[in-house]
PDB file of C-alpha atoms in Angstrom:
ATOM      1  CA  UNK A   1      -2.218 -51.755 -63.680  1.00  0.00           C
ATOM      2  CA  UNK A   2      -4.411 -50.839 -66.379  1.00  0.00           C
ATOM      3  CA  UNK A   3      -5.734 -54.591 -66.733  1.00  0.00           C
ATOM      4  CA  UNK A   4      -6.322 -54.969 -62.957  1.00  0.00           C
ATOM      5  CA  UNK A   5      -8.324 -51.750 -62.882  1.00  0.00           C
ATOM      6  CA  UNK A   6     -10.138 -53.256 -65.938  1.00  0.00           C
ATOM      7  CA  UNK A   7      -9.904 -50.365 -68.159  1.00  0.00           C
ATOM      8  CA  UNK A   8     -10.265 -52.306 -71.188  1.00  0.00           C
ATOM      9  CA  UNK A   9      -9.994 -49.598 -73.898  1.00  0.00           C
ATOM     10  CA  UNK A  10      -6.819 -47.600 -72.236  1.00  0.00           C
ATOM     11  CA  UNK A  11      -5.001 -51.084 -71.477  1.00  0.00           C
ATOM     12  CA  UNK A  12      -5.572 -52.159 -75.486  1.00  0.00           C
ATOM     13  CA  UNK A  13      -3.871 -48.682 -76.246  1.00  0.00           C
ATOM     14  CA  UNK A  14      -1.011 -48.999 -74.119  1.00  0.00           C
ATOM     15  CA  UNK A  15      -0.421 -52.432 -75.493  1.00  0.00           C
ATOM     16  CA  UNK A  16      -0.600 -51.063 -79.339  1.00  0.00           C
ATOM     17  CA  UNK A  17       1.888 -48.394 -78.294  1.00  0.00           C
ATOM     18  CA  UNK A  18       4.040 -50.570 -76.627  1.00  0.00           C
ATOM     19  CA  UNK A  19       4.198 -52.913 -79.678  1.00  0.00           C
ATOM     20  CA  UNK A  20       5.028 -49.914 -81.593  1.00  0.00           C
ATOM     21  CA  UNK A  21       7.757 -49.108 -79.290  1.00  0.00           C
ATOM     22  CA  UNK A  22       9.187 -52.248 -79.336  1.00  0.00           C
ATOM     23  CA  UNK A  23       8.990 -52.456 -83.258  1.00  0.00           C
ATOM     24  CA  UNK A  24      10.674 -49.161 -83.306  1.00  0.00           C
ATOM     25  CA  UNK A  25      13.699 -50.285 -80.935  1.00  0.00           C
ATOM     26  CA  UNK A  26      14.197 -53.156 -82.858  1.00  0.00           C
ATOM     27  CA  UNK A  27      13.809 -51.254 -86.412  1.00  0.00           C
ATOM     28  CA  UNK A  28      16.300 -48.324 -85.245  1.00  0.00           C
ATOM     29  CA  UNK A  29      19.010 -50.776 -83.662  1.00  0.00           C
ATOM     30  CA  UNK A  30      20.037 -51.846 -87.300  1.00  0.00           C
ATOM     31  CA  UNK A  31      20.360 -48.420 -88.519  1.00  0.00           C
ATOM     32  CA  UNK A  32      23.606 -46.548 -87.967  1.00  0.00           C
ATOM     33  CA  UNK A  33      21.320 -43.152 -88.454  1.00  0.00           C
ATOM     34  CA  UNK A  34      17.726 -42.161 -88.455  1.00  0.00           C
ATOM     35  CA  UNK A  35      15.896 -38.923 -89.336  1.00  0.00           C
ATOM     36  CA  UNK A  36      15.029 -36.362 -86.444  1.00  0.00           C
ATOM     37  CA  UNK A  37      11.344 -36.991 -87.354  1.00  0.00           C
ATOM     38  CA  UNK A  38      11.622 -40.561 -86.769  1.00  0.00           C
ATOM     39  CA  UNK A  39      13.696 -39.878 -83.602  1.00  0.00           C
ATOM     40  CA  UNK A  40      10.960 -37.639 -82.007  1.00  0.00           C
ATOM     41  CA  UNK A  41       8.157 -40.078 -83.370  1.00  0.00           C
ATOM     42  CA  UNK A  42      10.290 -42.466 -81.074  1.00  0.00           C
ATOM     43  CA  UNK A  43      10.689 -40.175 -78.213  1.00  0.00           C
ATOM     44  CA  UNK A  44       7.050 -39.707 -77.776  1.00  0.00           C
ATOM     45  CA  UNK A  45       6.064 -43.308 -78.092  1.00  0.00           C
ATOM     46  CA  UNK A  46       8.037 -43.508 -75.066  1.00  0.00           C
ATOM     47  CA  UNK A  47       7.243 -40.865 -73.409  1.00  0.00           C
ATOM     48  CA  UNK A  48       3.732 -41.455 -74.008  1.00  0.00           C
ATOM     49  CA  UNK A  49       3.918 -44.678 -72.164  1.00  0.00           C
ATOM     50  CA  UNK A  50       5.779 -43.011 -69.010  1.00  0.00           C
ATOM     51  CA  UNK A  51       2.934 -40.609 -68.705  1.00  0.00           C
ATOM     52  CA  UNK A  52       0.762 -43.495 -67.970  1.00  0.00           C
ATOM     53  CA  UNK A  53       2.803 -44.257 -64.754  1.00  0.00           C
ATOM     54  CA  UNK A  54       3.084 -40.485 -63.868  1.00  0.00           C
ATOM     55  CA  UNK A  55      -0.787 -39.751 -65.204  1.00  0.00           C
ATOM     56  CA  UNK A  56      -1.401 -35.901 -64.700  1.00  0.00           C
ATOM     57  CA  UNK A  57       1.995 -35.199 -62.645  1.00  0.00           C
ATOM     58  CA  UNK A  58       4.115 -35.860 -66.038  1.00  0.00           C
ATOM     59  CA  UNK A  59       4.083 -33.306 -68.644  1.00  0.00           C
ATOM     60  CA  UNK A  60       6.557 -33.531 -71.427  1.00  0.00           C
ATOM     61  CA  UNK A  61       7.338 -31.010 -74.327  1.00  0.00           C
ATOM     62  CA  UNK A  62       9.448 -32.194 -77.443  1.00  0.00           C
ATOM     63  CA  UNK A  63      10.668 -29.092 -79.561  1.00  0.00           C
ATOM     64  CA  UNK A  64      12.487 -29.233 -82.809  1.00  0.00           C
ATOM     65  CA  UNK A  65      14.333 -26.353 -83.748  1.00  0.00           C
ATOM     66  CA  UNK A  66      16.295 -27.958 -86.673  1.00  0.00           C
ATOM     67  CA  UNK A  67      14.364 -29.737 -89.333  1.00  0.00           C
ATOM     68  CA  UNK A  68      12.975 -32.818 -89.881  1.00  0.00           C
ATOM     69  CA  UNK A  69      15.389 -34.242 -92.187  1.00  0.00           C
ATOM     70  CA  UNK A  70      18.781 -33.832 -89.948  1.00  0.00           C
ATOM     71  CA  UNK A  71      20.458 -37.524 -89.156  1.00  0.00           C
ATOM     72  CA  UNK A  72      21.402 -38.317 -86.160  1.00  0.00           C
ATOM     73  CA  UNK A  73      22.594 -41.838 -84.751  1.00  0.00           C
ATOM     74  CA  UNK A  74      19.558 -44.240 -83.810  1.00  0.00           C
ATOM     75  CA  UNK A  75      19.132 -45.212 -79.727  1.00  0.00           C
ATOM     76  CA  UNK A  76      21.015 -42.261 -78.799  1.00  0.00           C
ATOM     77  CA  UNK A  77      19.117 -39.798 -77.205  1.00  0.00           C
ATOM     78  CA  UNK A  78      16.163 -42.343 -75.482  1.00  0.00           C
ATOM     79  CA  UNK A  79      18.545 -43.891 -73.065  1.00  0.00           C
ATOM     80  CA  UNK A  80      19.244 -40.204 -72.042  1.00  0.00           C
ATOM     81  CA  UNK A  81      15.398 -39.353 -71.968  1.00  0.00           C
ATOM     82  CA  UNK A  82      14.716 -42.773 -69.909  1.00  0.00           C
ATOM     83  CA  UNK A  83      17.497 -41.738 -67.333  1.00  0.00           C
ATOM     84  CA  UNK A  84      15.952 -38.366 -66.598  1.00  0.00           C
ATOM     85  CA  UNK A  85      12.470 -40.197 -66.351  1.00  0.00           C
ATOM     86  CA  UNK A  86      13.931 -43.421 -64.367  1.00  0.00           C
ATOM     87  CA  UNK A  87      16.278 -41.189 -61.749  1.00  0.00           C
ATOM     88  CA  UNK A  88      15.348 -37.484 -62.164  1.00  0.00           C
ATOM     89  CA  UNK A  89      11.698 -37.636 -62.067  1.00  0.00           C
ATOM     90  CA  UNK A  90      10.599 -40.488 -60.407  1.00  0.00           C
ATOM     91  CA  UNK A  91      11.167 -39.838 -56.970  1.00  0.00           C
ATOM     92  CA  UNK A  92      10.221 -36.243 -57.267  1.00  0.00           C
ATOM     93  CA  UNK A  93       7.152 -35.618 -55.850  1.00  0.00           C
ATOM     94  CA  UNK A  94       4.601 -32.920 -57.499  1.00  0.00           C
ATOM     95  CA  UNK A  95       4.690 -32.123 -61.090  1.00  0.00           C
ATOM     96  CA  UNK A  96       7.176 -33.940 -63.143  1.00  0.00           C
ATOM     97  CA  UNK A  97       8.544 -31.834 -65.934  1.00  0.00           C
ATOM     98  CA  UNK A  98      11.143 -33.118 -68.949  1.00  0.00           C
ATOM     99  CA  UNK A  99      11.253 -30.885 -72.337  1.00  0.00           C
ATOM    100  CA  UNK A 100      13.495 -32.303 -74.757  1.00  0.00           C
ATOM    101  CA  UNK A 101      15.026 -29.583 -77.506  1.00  0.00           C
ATOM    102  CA  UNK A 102      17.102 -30.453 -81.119  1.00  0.00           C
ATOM    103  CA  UNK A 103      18.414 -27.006 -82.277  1.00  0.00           C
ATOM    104  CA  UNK A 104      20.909 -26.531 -85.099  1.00  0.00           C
ATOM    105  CA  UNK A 105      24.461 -24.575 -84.900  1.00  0.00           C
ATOM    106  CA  UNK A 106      27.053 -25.905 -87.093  1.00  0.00           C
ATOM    107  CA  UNK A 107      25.750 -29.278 -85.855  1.00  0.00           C
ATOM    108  CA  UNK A 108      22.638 -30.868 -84.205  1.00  0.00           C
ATOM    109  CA  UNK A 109      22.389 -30.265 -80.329  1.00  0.00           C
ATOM    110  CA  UNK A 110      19.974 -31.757 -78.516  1.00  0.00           C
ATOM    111  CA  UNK A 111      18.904 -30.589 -74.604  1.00  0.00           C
ATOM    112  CA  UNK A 112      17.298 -32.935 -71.859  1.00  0.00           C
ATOM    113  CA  UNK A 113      16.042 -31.008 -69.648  1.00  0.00           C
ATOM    114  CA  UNK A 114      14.254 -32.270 -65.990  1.00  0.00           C
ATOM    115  CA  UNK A 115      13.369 -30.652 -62.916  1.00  0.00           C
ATOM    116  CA  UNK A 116      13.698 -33.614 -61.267  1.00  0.00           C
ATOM    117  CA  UNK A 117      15.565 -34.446 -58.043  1.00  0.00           C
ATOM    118  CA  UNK A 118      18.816 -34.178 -59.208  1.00  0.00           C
ATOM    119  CA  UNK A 119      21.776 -36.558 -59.717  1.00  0.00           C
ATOM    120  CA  UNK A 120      23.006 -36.015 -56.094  1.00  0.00           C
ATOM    121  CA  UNK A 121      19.980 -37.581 -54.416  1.00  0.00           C
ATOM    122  CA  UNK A 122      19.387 -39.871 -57.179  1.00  0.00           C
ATOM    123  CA  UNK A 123      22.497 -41.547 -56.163  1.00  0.00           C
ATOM    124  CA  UNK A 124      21.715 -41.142 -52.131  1.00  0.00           C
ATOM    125  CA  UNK A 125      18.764 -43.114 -53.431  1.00  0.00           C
ATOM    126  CA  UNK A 126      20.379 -46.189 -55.118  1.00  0.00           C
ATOM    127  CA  UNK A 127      22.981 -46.157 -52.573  1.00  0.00           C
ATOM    128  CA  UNK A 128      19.810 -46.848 -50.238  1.00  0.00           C
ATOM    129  CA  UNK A 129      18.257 -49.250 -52.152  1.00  0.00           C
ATOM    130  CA  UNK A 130      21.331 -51.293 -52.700  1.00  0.00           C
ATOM    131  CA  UNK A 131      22.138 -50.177 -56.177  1.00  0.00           C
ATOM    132  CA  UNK A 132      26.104 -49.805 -56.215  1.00  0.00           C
ATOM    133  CA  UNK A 133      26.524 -50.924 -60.264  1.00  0.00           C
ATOM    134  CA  UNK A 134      26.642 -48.965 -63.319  1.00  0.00           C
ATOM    135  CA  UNK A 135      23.585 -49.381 -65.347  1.00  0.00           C
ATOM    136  CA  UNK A 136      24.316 -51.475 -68.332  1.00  0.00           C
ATOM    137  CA  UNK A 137      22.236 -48.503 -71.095  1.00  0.00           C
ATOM    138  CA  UNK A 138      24.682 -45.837 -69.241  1.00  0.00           C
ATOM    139  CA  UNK A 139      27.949 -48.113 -70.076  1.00  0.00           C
ATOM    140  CA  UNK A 140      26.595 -48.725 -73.351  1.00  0.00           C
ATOM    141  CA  UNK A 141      25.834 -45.112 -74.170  1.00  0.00           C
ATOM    142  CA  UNK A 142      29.304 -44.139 -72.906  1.00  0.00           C
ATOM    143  CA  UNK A 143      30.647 -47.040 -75.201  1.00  0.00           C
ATOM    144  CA  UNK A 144      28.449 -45.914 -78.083  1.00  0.00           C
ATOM    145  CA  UNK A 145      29.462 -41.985 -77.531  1.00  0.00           C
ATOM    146  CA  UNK A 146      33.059 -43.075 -77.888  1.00  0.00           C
ATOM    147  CA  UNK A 147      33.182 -45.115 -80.546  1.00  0.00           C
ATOM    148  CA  UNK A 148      30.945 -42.135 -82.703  1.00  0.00           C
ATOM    149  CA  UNK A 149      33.592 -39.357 -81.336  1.00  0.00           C
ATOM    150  CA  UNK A 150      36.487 -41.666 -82.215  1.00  0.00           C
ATOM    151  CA  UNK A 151      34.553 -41.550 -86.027  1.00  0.00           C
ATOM    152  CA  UNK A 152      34.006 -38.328 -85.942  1.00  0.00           C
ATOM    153  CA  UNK A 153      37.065 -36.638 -84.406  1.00  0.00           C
ATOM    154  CA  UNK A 154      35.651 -35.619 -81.510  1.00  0.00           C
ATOM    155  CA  UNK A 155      32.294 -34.010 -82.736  1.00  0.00           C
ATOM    156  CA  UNK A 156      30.021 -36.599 -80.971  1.00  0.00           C
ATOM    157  CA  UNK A 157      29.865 -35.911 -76.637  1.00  0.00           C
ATOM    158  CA  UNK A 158      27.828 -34.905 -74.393  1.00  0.00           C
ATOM    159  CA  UNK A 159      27.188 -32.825 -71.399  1.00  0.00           C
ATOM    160  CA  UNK A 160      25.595 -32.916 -67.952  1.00  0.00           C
ATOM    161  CA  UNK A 161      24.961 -29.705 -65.775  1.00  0.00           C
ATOM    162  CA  UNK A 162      23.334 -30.152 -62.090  1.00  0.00           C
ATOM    163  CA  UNK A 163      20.644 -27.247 -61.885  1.00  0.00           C
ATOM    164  CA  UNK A 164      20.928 -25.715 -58.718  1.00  0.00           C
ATOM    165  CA  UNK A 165      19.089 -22.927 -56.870  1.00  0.00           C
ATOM    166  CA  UNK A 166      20.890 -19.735 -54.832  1.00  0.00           C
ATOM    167  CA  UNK A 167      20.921 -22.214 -51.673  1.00  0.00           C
ATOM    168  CA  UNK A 168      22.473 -24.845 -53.655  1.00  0.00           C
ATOM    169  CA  UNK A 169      19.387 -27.092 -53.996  1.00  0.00           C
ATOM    170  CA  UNK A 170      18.352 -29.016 -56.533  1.00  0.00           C
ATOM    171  CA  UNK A 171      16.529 -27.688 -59.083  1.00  0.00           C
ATOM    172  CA  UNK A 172      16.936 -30.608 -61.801  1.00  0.00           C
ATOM    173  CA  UNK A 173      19.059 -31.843 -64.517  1.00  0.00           C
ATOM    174  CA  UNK A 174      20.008 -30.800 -68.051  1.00  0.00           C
ATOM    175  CA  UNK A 175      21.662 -32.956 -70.620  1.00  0.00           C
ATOM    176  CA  UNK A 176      23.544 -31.821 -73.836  1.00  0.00           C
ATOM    177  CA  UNK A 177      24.248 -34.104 -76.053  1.00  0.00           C
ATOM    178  CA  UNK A 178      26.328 -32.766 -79.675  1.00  0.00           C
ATOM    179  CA  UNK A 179      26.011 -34.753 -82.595  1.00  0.00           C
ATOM    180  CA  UNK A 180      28.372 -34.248 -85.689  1.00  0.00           C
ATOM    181  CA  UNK A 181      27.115 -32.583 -89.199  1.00  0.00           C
ATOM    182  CA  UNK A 182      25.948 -35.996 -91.274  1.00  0.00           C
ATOM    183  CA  UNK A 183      25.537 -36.216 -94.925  1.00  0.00           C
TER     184      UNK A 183
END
């Protein structure tokens, strides 16, 4: 879109950062675990780039609460982030908001939090457009998830809560996703 509008200097941007993103993806998929600095450097590469298709309606927040050096596993939490984006936000109309929080307990939590449409109509939607599968990233995640509990007795899962308002309508989505105490 950028290119067809000719807007040279933005397009050249979103190209480097896509690169980046790519490199990233690519980089992080060998790793079993990478640092919550690199994991929010990731987060905003991509979030960066979804703010293009949103321009002012998107505003994003990423808050760490933990510390920079905590591990967590790589290509965990962006399929999470992208699914909020892809079916929480998308169709909402207005402002699109998505803060995503890492906080520390005895272990690393991190929040996804949208005030999107919700997963009800998300799924009236696909239904509507045809779209009866399970996406392949939320099978893999679900794979992924297991295989990390199994590890880690248990301490790896996550959590989704429908946000609703006091007539019961949508008022987004929030995500909680607990990741086990890594040395």
């Amino acid at each position: 879109q950028l290119i067809l509008k000719q807007e040279t200097s933005q397009s050249y941007d979103s190209l480097i950062t896509f690169s980046l993103l790519v490199r990233k993806t690519l980089e992080y998929s060998k790793k079993e675990f990478i640092s919550l600095s690199d994991e929010i450097e990731y987060l905003e590469l991509y979030l960066s780039l979804e703010k293009l298709r949103f321009e002012q309606d998107f505003i994003f927040k990423i808050i760490n609460g933990a510390g920079e050096d905590e591990l967590l596993p790589s290509i965990v939490v962006q399929p999470f982030v992208e699914n909020a984006v892809k079916h929480g936000l998308f169709h909402k109309d207005g402002t699109k908001e998505l803060t995503v929080s890492f906080s520390k307990t005895d272990h690393l939590i991190c929040e996804i939090l949208d005030n999107g449409i919700g997963r009800v109509q998300a799924k009236e939607i696909s239904n509507r457009q045809g779209r009866k599968h399970n996406s392949f990233s939320t099978e893999a995640i679900k794979k992924r998830m297991e295989i990390l509990s199994e590890r880690y007795d248990g301490d790896v899962y996550y959590e989704i809560e429908d946000l609703m308002d006091a007539n019961n309508l949508a008022l987004g989505t929030k995500v909680m996703i607990h990741f086990p105490e890594i040395q």
